[in-house]
Amino acid sequence: MNTYSDFLLLIVIVLDVYAVATTRLMACVKASALQGIVLALLPVAMWWSGAPTPFGHVLVMAGCTLAFKSIAIPIMLSRAIRNVDVRREVEPFVSLHLSVLLAAILVGVSFWLGESLGLSAAAPSRLLVPTSFSTLFVGFLILVNRKKAITQVIGYLLIENGIFVFSQSVAAKMPVVVELGVLLDLLVAIFVMNIVIHQISREFDHINVDKLDLLKG
C-alpha cells in the first residue's frame, strides 16, 4: 500500500466534493489550484514508492503540472473573476444540497466501478482508478449544473484532472511529450475560455450561460 499517494488521492476526492459544495467562484479557483499542487506531487509520491517511471519523466510531469494547473490557470481565472466582478454562483441548476448528494453518489459509483472493472487491482494504487472516475464525474456534474461560465471552466479542468490521474497508471509507458502536449492544450483552452468569458461579460453584462439561450432564433 502506497500511503503517500493514497493520502494525496483522498485529498483530490475531498477537493472534488468541495468544488461542488461551495458557491464562491474564488473558492472554486483556489480548490482547483490546490488540486493542481496535489496532482503535481502525485507522480513524485508514486515514484518514491517504487513506480517504474523514470525520475526525469517524473520531474518534468510534476513541474509542468505545478506550473500550469496551480499557477498559470488559476491566475487567468482569478483575473477573469476580477474583470467580470462576479463573486458567487447564486443559482445553480440543482440546489446546493442536492448537488453535494449527487457528488457523494458519484464518488461511491466510482469506487464501485473501479472494483467491478478490475482496474484498481492492476493500478499502482487501489485508489487511483476510483479517484480518476470521481474527478471526471464531478467535473461533468459541475459542467452541467453551474450557470456561471467561470465555474464551468473549473468543471472542464476537473475533467482533465481526472484523465491525468488515470494516466498515472500507465505513466511509465506514456511518452513525456504526449503529456506536455495535453497540458499545453489545456492551457490554450483555458486561455481561450478566459477571453470568451470577458467578451460575454462586456457584451451582455453577465456570464450566465443559461441566458445565452435567449439569443437563439
Coordinates of C-alpha atoms in Angstrom, one line a residue:
M1 CA 0.0 0.0 0.0
N2 CA 1.4 3.4 -1.0
T3 CA 0.5 5.6 1.9
Y4 CA 1.7 8.9 0.4
S5 CA -0.1 8.5 -2.9
D6 CA -3.3 7.2 -1.3
F7 CA -3.3 10.3 1.0
L8 CA -2.9 12.6 -2.0
L9 CA -5.7 10.8 -3.9
L10 CA -8.0 11.2 -0.9
I11 CA -7.3 14.9 -0.9
V12 CA -8.2 15.1 -4.6
I13 CA -11.6 13.5 -3.8
V14 CA -12.2 15.9 -0.9
L15 CA -11.4 18.9 -3.2
D16 CA -13.8 17.5 -5.8
V17 CA -16.7 17.5 -3.4
Y18 CA -15.6 20.9 -2.0
A19 CA -15.8 22.4 -5.5
V20 CA -19.4 21.2 -5.7
A21 CA -20.3 22.4 -2.2
T22 CA -19.1 26.0 -2.5
T23 CA -20.8 28.8 -4.3
R24 CA -17.9 31.2 -4.2
L25 CA -16.0 31.4 -7.5
M26 CA -12.7 32.3 -5.9
A27 CA -13.1 29.3 -3.6
C28 CA -13.5 27.1 -6.6
V29 CA -10.4 28.5 -8.2
K30 CA -8.4 28.0 -5.1
A31 CA -9.6 24.5 -4.8
S32 CA -8.5 23.7 -8.4
A33 CA -5.1 25.4 -7.7
L34 CA -4.7 23.2 -4.5
Q35 CA -5.7 20.2 -6.5
G36 CA -3.0 21.1 -9.1
I37 CA -0.4 21.1 -6.3
V38 CA -1.6 17.7 -5.1
L39 CA -1.5 16.3 -8.7
A40 CA 2.0 17.6 -9.1
L41 CA 3.1 15.7 -6.0
L42 CA 1.3 12.5 -7.1
P43 CA 3.9 11.3 -9.6
V44 CA 6.7 12.0 -7.1
A45 CA 4.9 10.0 -4.4
M46 CA 4.3 7.1 -6.8
W47 CA 8.0 7.2 -7.9
W48 CA 9.0 7.3 -4.3
S49 CA 7.0 4.1 -3.6
G50 CA 8.8 2.2 -6.4
A51 CA 6.8 3.1 -9.6
P52 CA 8.9 2.3 -12.7
T53 CA 8.5 5.8 -14.2
P54 CA 12.0 7.4 -14.9
F55 CA 12.8 10.1 -12.5
G56 CA 13.4 12.7 -15.3
H57 CA 9.9 12.0 -16.6
V58 CA 8.5 12.4 -13.1
L59 CA 10.2 15.8 -12.6
V60 CA 9.0 17.2 -16.0
M61 CA 5.5 15.9 -15.4
A62 CA 5.4 17.3 -11.8
G63 CA 6.9 20.7 -12.8
C64 CA 4.7 21.3 -15.7
T65 CA 1.6 20.2 -13.8
L66 CA 2.5 22.6 -11.0
A67 CA 3.2 25.5 -13.3
F68 CA 0.1 25.1 -15.4
K69 CA -2.6 23.8 -13.0
S70 CA -1.7 25.5 -9.8
I71 CA -0.2 28.8 -11.1
A72 CA -0.9 29.8 -14.7
I73 CA -4.6 28.7 -15.0
P74 CA -5.7 29.9 -11.5
I75 CA -4.1 33.3 -12.2
M76 CA -6.1 33.5 -15.5
L77 CA -9.3 32.5 -13.8
S78 CA -8.8 34.9 -10.9
R79 CA -8.2 37.7 -13.4
A80 CA -11.4 36.8 -15.2
I81 CA -13.3 36.9 -11.9
R82 CA -12.0 40.4 -11.2
N83 CA -12.8 41.6 -14.7
V84 CA -16.4 40.5 -14.6
D85 CA -16.8 41.4 -10.9
V86 CA -18.9 38.3 -10.0
R87 CA -18.1 36.6 -6.7
R88 CA -20.7 33.9 -6.2
E89 CA -22.6 31.2 -8.1
V90 CA -26.0 32.2 -6.8
E91 CA -28.4 29.9 -8.6
P92 CA -27.1 26.5 -9.8
F93 CA -29.5 24.5 -11.8
V94 CA -29.7 21.9 -9.0
S95 CA -29.8 23.0 -5.3
L96 CA -26.5 23.0 -3.4
H97 CA -27.5 20.3 -1.0
L98 CA -28.7 18.0 -3.8
S99 CA -25.5 18.8 -5.8
V100 CA -23.4 17.6 -2.8
L101 CA -25.5 14.5 -2.5
L102 CA -25.1 13.8 -6.2
A103 CA -21.3 14.3 -5.9
A104 CA -21.2 11.8 -3.0
I105 CA -23.2 9.3 -5.0
L106 CA -20.8 9.7 -8.0
V107 CA -17.8 9.1 -5.7
G108 CA -19.5 5.9 -4.4
V109 CA -20.2 4.8 -8.0
S110 CA -16.6 5.5 -9.0
F111 CA -15.3 3.2 -6.2
W112 CA -17.8 0.5 -7.3
L113 CA -16.7 0.8 -11.0
G114 CA -13.0 0.6 -10.0
E115 CA -13.6 -2.7 -8.2
S116 CA -16.1 -4.1 -10.7
L117 CA -14.0 -3.5 -13.8
G118 CA -10.9 -4.9 -12.1
L119 CA -8.8 -1.8 -13.0
S120 CA -7.9 -0.9 -9.4
A121 CA -6.1 -4.2 -8.8
A122 CA -3.8 -3.6 -11.7
A123 CA -3.1 0.1 -10.9
P124 CA -0.1 1.2 -8.7
S125 CA -2.6 2.3 -6.1
R126 CA -6.1 0.9 -5.5
L127 CA -7.4 4.5 -5.1
L128 CA -6.0 5.6 -8.5
V129 CA -8.9 4.5 -10.7
P130 CA -11.8 5.4 -8.3
T131 CA -10.2 8.9 -7.8
S132 CA -9.9 9.4 -11.6
F133 CA -13.5 8.4 -12.1
S134 CA -14.7 10.6 -9.2
T135 CA -12.9 13.6 -10.5
L136 CA -14.1 13.0 -14.0
F137 CA -17.8 12.6 -13.0
V138 CA -17.7 15.5 -10.6
G139 CA -16.2 17.7 -13.4
F140 CA -19.1 16.7 -15.6
L141 CA -21.6 17.5 -12.8
I142 CA -20.1 21.0 -12.3
L143 CA -20.1 21.5 -16.1
V144 CA -23.8 20.8 -16.5
N145 CA -25.1 22.1 -13.1
R146 CA -23.5 25.6 -12.8
K147 CA -24.6 28.7 -14.7
K148 CA -21.5 30.8 -14.4
A149 CA -19.1 30.4 -17.3
I150 CA -16.1 30.6 -15.0
T151 CA -17.4 27.7 -12.8
Q152 CA -17.9 25.6 -16.0
V153 CA -14.3 26.2 -16.8
I154 CA -13.5 24.7 -13.4
G155 CA -15.6 21.7 -14.4
Y156 CA -13.6 21.3 -17.6
L157 CA -10.4 21.5 -15.6
L158 CA -11.6 18.8 -13.2
I159 CA -12.4 16.5 -16.1
E160 CA -8.8 16.9 -17.4
N161 CA -7.6 16.3 -13.8
G162 CA -9.5 13.0 -13.8
I163 CA -7.8 12.0 -17.0
F164 CA -4.4 13.0 -15.6
V165 CA -5.0 10.8 -12.5
F166 CA -6.0 7.8 -14.7
S167 CA -2.9 8.3 -16.8
Q168 CA -0.7 7.7 -13.8
S169 CA -1.5 4.0 -14.1
V170 CA 0.4 3.9 -17.4
A171 CA 2.8 6.9 -16.8
A172 CA 5.9 4.7 -17.3
K173 CA 4.7 3.7 -20.9
M174 CA 3.5 7.2 -21.9
P175 CA 6.0 9.5 -23.7
V176 CA 6.5 12.7 -21.8
V177 CA 5.9 14.7 -25.0
V178 CA 2.4 13.4 -25.1
E179 CA 1.7 14.6 -21.5
L180 CA 3.3 18.0 -22.3
G181 CA 1.1 18.3 -25.3
V182 CA -2.1 17.6 -23.3
L183 CA -1.1 20.2 -20.7
L184 CA -0.4 22.8 -23.4
D185 CA -3.7 22.1 -25.0
L186 CA -5.4 22.6 -21.6
L187 CA -3.6 25.9 -21.1
V188 CA -4.6 27.2 -24.5
A189 CA -8.2 26.1 -24.0
I190 CA -8.4 27.9 -20.6
F191 CA -6.9 31.0 -22.2
V192 CA -9.4 31.0 -25.0
M193 CA -12.3 30.4 -22.5
N194 CA -11.0 33.3 -20.5
I195 CA -11.2 35.6 -23.5
V196 CA -14.7 34.3 -24.3
I197 CA -15.9 35.0 -20.7
H198 CA -14.6 38.5 -20.9
Q199 CA -16.4 39.2 -24.2
I200 CA -19.6 37.7 -22.9
S201 CA -19.5 39.9 -19.8
R202 CA -18.7 43.0 -21.8
E203 CA -21.5 42.5 -24.4
F204 CA -24.2 41.1 -22.1
D205 CA -23.3 42.3 -18.6
H206 CA -23.5 38.8 -17.2
I207 CA -21.7 35.4 -17.5
N208 CA -24.8 33.1 -17.0
V209 CA -24.7 30.6 -19.8
D210 CA -28.4 29.8 -19.5
K211 CA -29.3 33.3 -20.5
L212 CA -27.4 32.9 -23.7
D213 CA -30.3 30.7 -24.9
L214 CA -32.3 33.9 -25.4
L215 CA -30.0 34.6 -28.4
K216 CA -31.4 31.7 -30.4
G217 CA -33.7 32.4 -33.2

